[in-house]
Coordinates of C-alpha atoms in Angstrom, one line a residue:
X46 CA 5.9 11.9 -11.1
X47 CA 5.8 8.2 -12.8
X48 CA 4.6 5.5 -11.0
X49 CA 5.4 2.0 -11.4
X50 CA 4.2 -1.3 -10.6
X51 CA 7.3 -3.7 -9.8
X52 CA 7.9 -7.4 -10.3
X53 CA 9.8 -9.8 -8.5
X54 CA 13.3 -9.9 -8.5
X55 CA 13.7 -6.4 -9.6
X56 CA 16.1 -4.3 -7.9
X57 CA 14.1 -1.6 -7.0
X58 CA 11.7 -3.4 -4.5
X59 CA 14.9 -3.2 -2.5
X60 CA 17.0 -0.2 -3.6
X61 CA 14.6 2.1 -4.0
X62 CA 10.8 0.7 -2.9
X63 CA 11.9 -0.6 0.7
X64 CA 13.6 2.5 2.2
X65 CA 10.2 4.5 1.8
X66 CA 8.3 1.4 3.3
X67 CA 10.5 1.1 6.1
X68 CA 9.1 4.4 6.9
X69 CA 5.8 3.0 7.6
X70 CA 7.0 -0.8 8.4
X71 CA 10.2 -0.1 10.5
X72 CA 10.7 -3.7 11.5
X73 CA 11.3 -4.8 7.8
X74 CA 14.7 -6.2 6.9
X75 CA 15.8 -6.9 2.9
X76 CA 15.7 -10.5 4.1
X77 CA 12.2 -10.2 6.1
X78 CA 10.5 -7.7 3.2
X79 CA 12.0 -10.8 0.4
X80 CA 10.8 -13.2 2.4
X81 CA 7.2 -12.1 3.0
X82 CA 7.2 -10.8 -1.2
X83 CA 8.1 -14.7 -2.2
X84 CA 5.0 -15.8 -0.3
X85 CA 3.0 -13.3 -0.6
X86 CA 3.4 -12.5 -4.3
X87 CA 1.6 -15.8 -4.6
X88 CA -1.3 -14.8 -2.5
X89 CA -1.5 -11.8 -5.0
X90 CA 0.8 -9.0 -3.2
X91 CA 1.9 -6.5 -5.5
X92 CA 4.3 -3.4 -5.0
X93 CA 3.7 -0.1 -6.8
X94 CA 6.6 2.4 -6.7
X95 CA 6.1 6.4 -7.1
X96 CA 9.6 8.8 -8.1
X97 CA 9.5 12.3 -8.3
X98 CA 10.9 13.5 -11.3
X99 CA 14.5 13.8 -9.6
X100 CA 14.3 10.2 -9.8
X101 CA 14.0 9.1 -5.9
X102 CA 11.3 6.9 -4.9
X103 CA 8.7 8.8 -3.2
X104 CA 6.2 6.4 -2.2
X105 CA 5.6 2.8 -1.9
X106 CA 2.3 1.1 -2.5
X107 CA 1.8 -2.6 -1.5
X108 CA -1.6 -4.0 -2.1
X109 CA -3.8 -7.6 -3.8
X110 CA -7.0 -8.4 -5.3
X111 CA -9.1 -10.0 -2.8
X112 CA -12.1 -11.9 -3.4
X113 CA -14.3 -12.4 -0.9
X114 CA -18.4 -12.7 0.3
X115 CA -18.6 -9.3 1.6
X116 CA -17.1 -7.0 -1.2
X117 CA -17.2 -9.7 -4.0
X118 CA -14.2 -8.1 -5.3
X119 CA -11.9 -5.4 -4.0
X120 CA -8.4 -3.8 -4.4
X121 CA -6.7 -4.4 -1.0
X122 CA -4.1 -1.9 0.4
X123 CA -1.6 -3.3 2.1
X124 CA 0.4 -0.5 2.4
X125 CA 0.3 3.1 1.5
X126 CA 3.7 5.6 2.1
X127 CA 5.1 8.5 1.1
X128 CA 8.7 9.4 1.8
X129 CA 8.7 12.0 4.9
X130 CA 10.7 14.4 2.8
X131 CA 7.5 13.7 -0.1
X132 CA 4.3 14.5 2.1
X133 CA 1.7 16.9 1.2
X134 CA 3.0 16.8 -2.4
X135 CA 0.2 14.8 -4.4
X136 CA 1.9 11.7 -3.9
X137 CA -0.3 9.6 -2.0
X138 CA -3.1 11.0 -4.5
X139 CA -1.3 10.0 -7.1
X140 CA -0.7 5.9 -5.7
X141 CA -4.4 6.0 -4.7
X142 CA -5.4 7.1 -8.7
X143 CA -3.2 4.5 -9.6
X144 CA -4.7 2.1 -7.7
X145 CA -7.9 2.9 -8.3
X146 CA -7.1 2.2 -12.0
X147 CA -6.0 -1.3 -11.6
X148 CA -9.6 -1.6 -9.1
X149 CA -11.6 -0.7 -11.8
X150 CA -9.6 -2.7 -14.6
X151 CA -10.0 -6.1 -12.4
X152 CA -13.6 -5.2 -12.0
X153 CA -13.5 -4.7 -8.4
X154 CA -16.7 -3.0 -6.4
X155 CA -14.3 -1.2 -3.9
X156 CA -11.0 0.2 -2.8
X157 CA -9.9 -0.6 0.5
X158 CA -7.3 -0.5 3.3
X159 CA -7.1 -0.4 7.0
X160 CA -5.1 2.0 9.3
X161 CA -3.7 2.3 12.5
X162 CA -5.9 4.3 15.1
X163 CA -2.9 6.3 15.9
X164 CA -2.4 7.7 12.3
X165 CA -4.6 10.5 12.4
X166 CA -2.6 12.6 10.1
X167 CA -3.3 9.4 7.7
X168 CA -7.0 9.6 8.0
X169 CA -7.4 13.3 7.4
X170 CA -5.9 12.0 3.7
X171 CA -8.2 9.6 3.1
X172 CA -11.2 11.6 4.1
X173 CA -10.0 13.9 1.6
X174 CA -9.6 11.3 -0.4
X175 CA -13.4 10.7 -0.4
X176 CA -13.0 7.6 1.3
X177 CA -15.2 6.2 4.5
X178 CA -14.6 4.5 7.7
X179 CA -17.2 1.2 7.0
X180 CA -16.1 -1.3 9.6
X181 CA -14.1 -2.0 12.5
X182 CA -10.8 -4.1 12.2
X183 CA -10.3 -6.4 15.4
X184 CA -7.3 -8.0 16.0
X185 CA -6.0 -10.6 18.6
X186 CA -2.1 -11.3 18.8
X187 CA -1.0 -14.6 18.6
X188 CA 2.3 -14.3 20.6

C-alpha cells in the first residue's frame, strides 16, 4: 500500500481521491468537493490518499491541524474512508498510522475525529484502534 498526501490542483483529489470519499460524503460534486478544498485548504484542510498496490485508490483521508484551548494542539479528522471493495484490509490502519505521524511531527497532544451515531461498524474500528469516546458532539442545523 503507499499513501499519499495530495496538494491542490492535483488530479488525483478528483480522479482518484473523490470517488472513495463520495462513499462516505455522497452529496459531493467535483465542483462542491473543489469548492470547499479552495477554502478550506486555507483553514488548513489537507487530503491524504491510500492505493493498494494494483494502483486504485483505496481510501481517502481529509483532515487539519487545529489549535485550540481544550487540546492545545490536535490532528483533526475530517474524514476517514475506505473503498467498500477495501474494508477489513488494513487500510484504515494504515491512514490512521499515517496520520498519527504527521500528529506527532506538528507536535500535537491528540488525534481526533467525530462520527456519526449510526456508523457503528466505524466505531468498532476505532475502538480497535485504541481510540476513546471523550465528548459529545452537539449540532444544531441552520436551515
Amino acid at each position: 500500500m503507499k499513501i499519499i498526501d495530495l496538494e491542490p490542483g492535483d488530479p488525483r483529489l478528483t480522479d482518484d481521491l473523490l470517488p472513495v470519499l463520495g462513499e462516505l460524503r455522497p452529496h459531493l460534486t467535483d465542483e462542491l468537493f473543489a469548492e470547499i478544498y479552495g477554502e478550506g485548504h486555507a483553514q488548513g484542510l489537507r487530503f491524504t490518499a491510500a492505493y493498494g498496490d494494483d494502483g486504485a485508490c483505496v481510501g481517502a483521508a481529509g483532515w487539519r491541524i487545529v489549535v485550540n484551548t481544550s487540546a492545545v494542539r490536535k490532528l483533526y479528522v475530517d474524514d476517514l474512508v475506505t473503498a467498500a471493495t477495501a474494508r477489513s484490509t488494513g487500510v484504515g490502519h494504515a491512514l490512521l498510522a499515517h496520520l498519527e505521524g504527521h500528529a506527532r511531527a506538528a507536535g500535537c497532544t491528540s488525534l481526533n475525529l467525530d462520527s456519526g451515531t449510526h456508523r457503528t461498524d466505524a466505531h468498532r474500528f476505532y475502538f480497535r484502534e485504541r481510540m476513546a469516546v471523550t465528548a459529545f458532539n452537539f449540532d444544531k442545523r441552520l436551515d
